[in-house]
């Protein structure tokens, strides 16, 4: 079958393309603003990409058009598809109907940490010899790719996003996955462009819970009021709690980041890794509890996590120049920004942290979370905010006004080159520059490293 995928370079749709190719389908696709790592993965797999959404692509005459949620009415190709009466389906529904039936689906949902936790879970299963299939919104260093599929393999780890499915299907993506094991990592308000409030997101999580079988397992944290409300609306499956007071707990981290894992109060091993932050310890507990449901011995899971190398774009060191380290992180929600800064602070001690932020998500562009940014950024010594004044990624709020509580520590820019120059001028040897964005950010990481290198040259 020939599938033509609209929005193919998004992390989900790109991974779906790789899976469809592995399942034996001919795959082509189109998108705009293509950037690595997804474009690289697709090219390596020989998947033909077409720039843009021209209506002339209707001449490809595929058996089915698979539609990503970036596609809206008014898209020239989508309008041509509708006018021609051609067959089309959303990406999540195609996956749920054609790939996931019969699989042991392990879905990782939550506002934060989905990619990291999914990668941890897939790696634990991989280390246990289960060779899992997976579709994850990032690339773990150990797994090498964001998606993998072998029809003969039963475990399937999937990052379960609560964002809407498509312009013609406003349910959350994850309702199509029907997991046997589900991690509900946390739940906060997000996606202000599609959800009016937190209660609306809780309803979608309730719909997910309703699809989990009686012999399934739901893994969730202690102390989450939002998730407790979700569970109070109905639960028909086993529940396993992690965190303080839960069945799975983490001891305090030592100076090297190692921590002891306890299951029902019994120590089962120590995770020795370089990942920092309480959020990553909680992610690890959730992954261990889910892996246990797939048959992995907990002690074996702990040993696997000690060999876990992290995920690209999650506190990823991109390079060092002029004595300054530059990191890349996907954080774009105030809670994620705060925990990411806390994790880096624990690693670097009293060294200066320069936070470079692009509020690029729809929620942040709308300003629904803007008031929380000053508190979230308190852990940084300097803050540089990039806010476009016009175009697709223009902010609907004034960053100078919002960040005013940070005083002279914060400044904003609407020109990328000016921002790079300001950061390079402010940075000193021994500093740590943390870049946070859920997009490509105009290649700012490389530009910063180049500018720092030039500054340090004779």
XYZ file of C-alpha atoms in Angstrom:
458
model
C 0.000 0.000 0.000
C 1.226 3.506 -0.839
C 0.817 5.966 2.046
C 1.369 9.688 1.542
C 1.894 11.376 4.915
C 1.051 15.036 5.443
C 3.187 16.608 8.174
C 5.774 13.837 7.942
C 8.626 15.636 9.679
C 6.901 16.015 13.043
C 8.280 13.638 15.640
C 5.119 11.518 15.761
C 4.353 11.446 12.041
C 7.996 10.894 11.144
C 8.144 7.929 13.496
C 4.902 6.634 12.051
C 6.459 6.855 8.573
C 9.399 4.724 9.717
C 7.010 2.154 11.184
C 4.860 2.069 8.031
C 7.998 1.528 5.945
C 9.084 -1.320 8.244
C 5.607 -2.835 7.891
C 6.153 -3.104 4.137
C 4.300 -0.049 2.847
C 5.573 2.413 0.281
C 5.847 5.756 2.080
C 6.146 9.287 0.776
C 5.403 12.502 2.595
C 5.390 16.277 2.653
C 6.053 19.017 5.163
C 7.581 22.451 5.635
C 10.409 23.724 7.842
C 12.256 20.398 7.824
C 15.081 20.058 10.367
C 17.062 17.206 12.003
C 16.953 14.746 13.603
C 13.714 13.562 11.945
C 14.619 14.675 8.420
C 17.899 12.763 8.723
C 16.160 9.584 9.866
C 13.643 9.711 7.014
C 16.326 10.292 4.397
C 18.383 7.393 5.746
C 15.352 5.126 5.311
C 14.876 6.207 1.690
C 11.538 7.947 2.296
C 10.895 10.604 -0.345
C 10.077 14.044 1.067
C 8.291 16.833 -0.785
C 8.650 20.391 0.432
C 5.312 22.106 1.021
C 1.682 21.087 0.577
C 1.049 21.752 -3.099
C -2.209 20.408 -4.545
C -0.223 18.851 -7.397
C 0.728 16.061 -4.968
C -2.742 14.650 -5.609
C -1.192 13.215 -8.792
C 0.808 10.777 -6.648
C -2.478 8.875 -6.277
C -1.586 7.021 -3.060
C -3.881 4.384 -1.616
C -4.325 6.482 1.519
C -3.425 9.936 2.802
C -2.319 9.948 6.455
C -2.946 13.324 8.045
C -0.898 14.892 10.842
C -2.403 17.366 13.294
C -0.378 20.262 11.875
C -2.655 20.137 8.808
C -5.630 22.502 8.887
C -8.479 23.472 6.615
C -7.143 25.780 3.937
C -4.072 23.615 3.411
C -3.927 23.362 -0.431
C -3.260 19.633 -0.517
C -5.874 18.867 2.115
C -8.463 20.892 0.220
C -7.606 18.945 -2.954
C -7.954 15.648 -1.059
C -11.382 16.648 0.239
C -12.522 17.881 -3.157
C -11.414 14.661 -4.864
C -13.085 12.462 -2.260
C -9.790 10.642 -1.689
C -9.300 8.321 1.289
C -7.658 9.871 4.341
C -7.169 9.032 8.015
C -5.355 10.567 10.985
C -1.939 9.274 11.960
C -2.985 8.001 15.424
C -6.015 6.193 14.018
C -3.946 4.550 11.267
C -1.482 3.356 13.891
C -4.249 2.134 16.214
C -6.056 0.268 13.442
C -3.099 -1.233 11.558
C -0.137 -1.682 13.903
C -1.156 -1.818 17.562
C -3.870 -4.544 17.573
C -2.467 -7.641 19.284
C 0.508 -5.766 20.735
C 1.237 -5.252 24.409
C 1.052 -1.461 24.247
C 2.930 0.415 26.963
C 1.802 4.040 26.721
C 3.514 6.925 28.495
C 1.256 9.939 29.059
C 1.627 13.133 31.072
C 2.368 16.819 30.724
C 6.110 16.412 31.276
C 8.716 13.716 30.815
C 6.946 11.591 28.198
C 9.921 11.316 25.861
C 12.475 10.624 28.576
C 10.284 8.096 30.380
C 9.324 6.341 27.118
C 13.012 6.100 26.229
C 13.877 4.698 29.654
C 11.095 2.132 29.381
C 12.066 1.049 25.872
C 15.701 0.777 26.928
C 14.831 -1.389 29.957
C 12.855 -3.747 27.703
C 15.681 -3.725 25.166
C 18.271 -4.567 27.815
C 16.018 -7.412 29.013
C 16.105 -8.940 25.533
C 12.481 -8.149 24.620
C 13.470 -6.097 21.519
C 10.463 -3.758 21.872
C 8.840 -1.800 19.108
C 8.537 1.862 19.954
C 7.406 5.285 18.766
C 8.938 8.080 20.826
C 9.053 11.839 20.350
C 12.836 11.987 20.559
C 15.985 9.968 19.987
C 17.609 8.154 22.924
C 21.339 7.719 22.519
C 21.042 4.008 23.324
C 18.144 3.310 20.939
C 19.612 5.380 18.040
C 16.208 6.062 16.397
C 12.834 7.424 17.496
C 10.779 4.545 16.050
C 11.234 0.857 15.360
C 8.874 -1.879 14.248
C 9.019 -5.646 13.822
C 5.589 -7.292 13.340
C 6.797 -10.398 15.195
C 7.448 -8.471 18.427
C 4.631 -7.944 20.965
C 5.795 -5.112 23.308
C 5.198 -1.651 21.838
C 6.250 1.451 23.786
C 4.541 4.632 22.646
C 4.714 8.227 23.793
C 1.045 8.993 24.390
C 0.312 12.646 23.688
C -2.870 14.339 24.914
C -2.816 16.821 22.020
C -5.726 16.546 19.580
C -5.603 13.917 16.829
C -6.412 15.924 13.674
C -8.543 18.819 12.470
C -11.376 16.318 11.917
C -10.842 14.381 15.189
C -10.590 16.453 18.354
C -10.009 13.539 20.706
C -6.559 13.208 22.243
C -4.131 11.084 20.256
C -3.766 8.552 23.036
C -7.373 7.336 22.907
C -6.437 5.453 19.731
C -3.683 3.390 21.374
C -5.637 1.191 23.849
C -2.691 0.364 26.103
C -2.354 -2.621 28.413
C 0.198 -0.722 30.528
C -0.129 3.029 30.973
C 2.088 5.524 32.751
C 0.282 8.718 33.759
C 3.400 10.631 34.701
C 1.869 13.929 35.842
C -0.882 16.307 34.764
C -0.882 20.093 34.511
C -2.591 22.632 32.324
C -1.057 22.914 28.857
C -2.080 23.216 25.196
C -4.042 26.398 25.751
C -4.827 26.495 22.030
C -7.143 23.468 22.296
C -8.067 22.983 25.984
C -9.984 25.694 27.840
C -8.868 24.496 31.269
C -7.296 21.648 33.232
C -10.660 19.928 33.691
C -10.911 19.442 29.915
C -7.548 17.653 29.875
C -8.601 15.523 32.845
C -11.598 14.366 30.799
C -9.283 13.163 28.025
C -7.176 11.255 30.561
C -10.371 9.708 31.894
C -11.175 8.537 28.356
C -7.708 6.937 28.212
C -8.243 5.164 31.537
C -11.535 3.743 30.241
C -9.669 1.902 27.461
C -7.246 0.014 29.738
C -8.244 -3.628 30.399
C -8.951 -5.088 33.815
C -5.671 -7.018 33.761
C -3.821 -3.908 32.652
C -1.734 -1.660 34.880
C -1.848 2.095 35.467
C 1.347 3.597 36.877
C 0.927 7.047 38.417
C 2.551 9.283 41.046
C 1.487 10.022 44.569
C 0.469 13.569 45.361
C -1.089 14.571 42.025
C -4.483 16.159 42.675
C -5.339 16.272 38.972
C -4.600 12.582 38.419
C -6.428 11.678 41.621
C -9.505 13.402 40.187
C -9.081 11.422 36.964
C -8.935 8.140 38.872
C -11.934 9.075 41.013
C -14.056 9.217 37.842
C -13.537 5.494 37.333
C -10.760 2.939 37.212
C -11.050 -0.728 36.219
C -7.367 -1.725 36.253
C -4.551 -2.366 38.699
C -2.887 0.843 39.895
C 0.721 1.196 41.025
C 1.927 4.409 42.645
C 5.436 5.830 42.613
C 7.038 8.620 44.611
C 6.880 9.470 48.315
C 4.570 6.984 50.033
C 4.145 4.887 46.889
C 5.016 1.289 46.082
C 8.091 2.495 44.166
C 10.342 5.063 45.833
C 13.738 6.642 45.179
C 16.312 7.362 47.813
C 18.170 10.671 47.770
C 20.786 11.124 45.071
C 24.445 11.215 46.024
C 26.975 13.673 44.627
C 27.274 11.632 41.413
C 23.496 11.357 40.868
C 23.202 7.706 41.960
C 20.132 6.715 43.964
C 18.652 3.614 45.563
C 15.367 2.161 44.285
C 12.884 0.720 46.757
C 9.896 -1.445 45.864
C 7.333 -1.945 48.638
C 9.993 -0.731 51.069
C 12.618 -3.256 49.934
C 15.827 -2.063 48.294
C 16.252 -3.669 44.882
C 19.347 -1.894 43.614
C 21.068 1.400 42.904
C 20.793 3.341 39.676
C 24.182 4.839 38.851
C 23.925 7.397 36.073
C 24.759 10.973 35.148
C 21.187 12.247 34.752
C 20.262 14.894 37.288
C 17.082 16.048 38.955
C 14.265 14.649 41.036
C 12.084 14.564 37.924
C 14.386 12.027 36.293
C 14.349 9.820 39.394
C 10.544 9.832 39.262
C 10.642 9.083 35.527
C 12.880 6.110 36.321
C 10.466 4.746 38.943
C 7.564 4.965 36.498
C 9.539 3.165 33.795
C 10.576 0.402 36.204
C 6.998 -0.176 37.369
C 5.754 -0.377 33.773
C 8.582 -2.685 32.703
C 7.735 -5.014 35.576
C 4.232 -5.384 34.119
C 5.854 -6.492 30.845
C 7.783 -9.191 32.685
C 11.099 -7.505 33.467
C 12.665 -8.296 36.837
C 12.991 -5.007 38.800
C 16.660 -5.604 39.639
C 17.362 -6.152 35.946
C 15.562 -2.910 35.184
C 17.683 -0.998 37.695
C 20.839 -2.406 36.117
C 19.604 -1.329 32.669
C 18.953 2.240 33.829
C 22.529 2.438 35.083
C 23.543 2.084 31.427
C 20.962 4.567 30.108
C 22.648 7.317 28.108
C 19.859 9.890 28.050
C 17.867 11.451 25.219
C 18.880 13.955 22.579
C 17.617 17.468 23.337
C 17.178 16.596 27.023
C 20.032 18.391 28.803
C 22.235 17.445 25.859
C 25.687 19.014 25.883
C 26.095 20.404 22.370
C 29.653 21.593 22.820
C 32.162 23.733 24.691
C 33.821 26.884 23.346
C 35.804 29.563 25.112
C 35.442 27.621 28.348
C 31.624 27.849 28.131
C 29.384 24.781 27.895
C 26.253 24.990 25.727
C 23.326 22.629 26.404
C 20.150 21.908 24.479
C 16.875 21.040 26.196
C 13.284 20.617 25.002
C 11.778 22.359 28.058
C 8.996 24.752 27.054
C 6.444 24.623 29.920
C 7.197 26.617 33.123
C 7.300 23.464 35.253
C 9.729 21.771 32.853
C 11.852 24.936 32.672
C 12.071 25.091 36.466
C 12.929 21.408 36.945
C 15.486 21.518 34.122
C 17.233 24.477 35.741
C 17.123 22.734 39.122
C 18.719 19.638 37.623
C 21.513 21.636 36.000
C 22.069 23.622 39.192
C 22.639 20.413 41.133
C 25.229 19.405 38.554
C 27.178 22.659 38.342
C 26.936 23.962 41.898
C 27.696 27.681 42.158
C 28.765 28.107 38.512
C 26.745 30.629 36.514
C 23.817 29.435 34.406
C 22.702 31.520 31.421
C 19.213 30.505 30.327
C 18.307 31.115 26.669
C 14.580 30.634 26.151
C 12.353 30.492 23.084
C 8.676 30.405 24.193
C 7.625 28.622 20.997
C 4.782 26.255 21.948
C 1.220 27.360 21.222
C 0.530 27.622 24.949
C 3.533 29.866 25.530
C 2.904 32.011 22.444
C -0.633 32.681 23.647
C 0.694 33.787 27.021
C -1.403 31.377 29.090
C 1.666 30.447 31.162
C 3.659 33.666 30.796
C 3.025 34.850 34.353
C 4.728 31.733 35.703
C 7.985 32.320 33.823
C 9.762 34.623 36.320
C 9.419 32.053 39.108
C 10.383 29.201 36.762
C 13.558 31.051 35.710
C 14.714 32.028 39.207
C 17.417 29.363 39.096
C 19.269 31.131 36.259
C 21.876 33.833 36.783
C 21.000 35.466 33.456
C 17.952 35.043 31.216
C 17.836 35.763 27.475
C 14.378 35.453 25.929
C 13.801 35.294 22.187
C 10.383 36.581 21.163
C 9.489 37.181 17.538
C 7.329 40.260 17.049
C 5.695 38.955 13.865
C 5.285 35.777 11.836
C 4.279 32.237 12.720
C 6.064 32.193 16.077
C 5.197 35.724 17.217
C 4.455 36.148 20.913
C 1.109 37.470 22.044
C 2.712 39.146 25.075
C 5.620 41.433 25.923
C 8.571 39.489 27.369
C 10.121 42.647 28.840
C 6.994 43.224 30.919
C 6.552 39.592 31.915
C 10.191 39.106 32.935
C 10.434 42.456 34.739
C 10.401 40.729 38.189
C 13.819 39.283 37.312
C 15.237 42.791 37.006
C 18.539 43.269 35.181
C 19.077 39.520 35.015
C 16.595 39.259 32.114
C 16.583 40.708 28.631
C 14.625 39.943 25.459
C 15.412 40.010 21.741
C 13.454 39.708 18.529
C 16.572 39.300 16.379
C 18.417 35.991 16.665
C 21.842 37.388 15.765
C 21.474 40.108 18.397
C 20.572 37.479 20.995
C 23.605 35.353 20.080
C 25.893 38.374 20.327
C 24.468 39.324 23.735
C 24.887 35.829 25.161
C 28.436 35.532 23.798
C 29.344 38.883 25.315
C 27.874 38.015 28.709
C 29.280 34.477 28.979
C 32.452 33.898 30.965
C 34.746 30.843 31.129
C 33.145 28.282 33.428
C 29.581 29.358 32.575
C 26.823 26.994 31.440
C 24.459 28.182 28.697
C 21.146 26.307 28.750
C 19.078 26.685 25.564
C 15.398 25.739 25.979
C 12.973 25.413 23.056
C 10.640 22.820 21.549
C 11.778 23.759 18.022
C 14.939 24.205 16.002
C 15.481 27.750 17.375
C 17.198 28.818 14.168
C 20.274 26.693 14.884
C 21.111 28.930 17.841
C 23.281 26.280 19.534
C 25.800 26.195 16.703
C 25.714 29.973 16.356
C 26.455 30.380 20.052
C 29.365 27.948 19.921
C 30.774 29.719 16.857
C 30.454 33.116 18.508
C 32.082 31.879 21.717
C 34.922 30.293 19.739
C 35.527 33.522 17.786
C 35.547 35.514 20.986
C 38.203 33.247 22.468
C 40.400 33.192 19.342
C 43.643 35.245 19.298
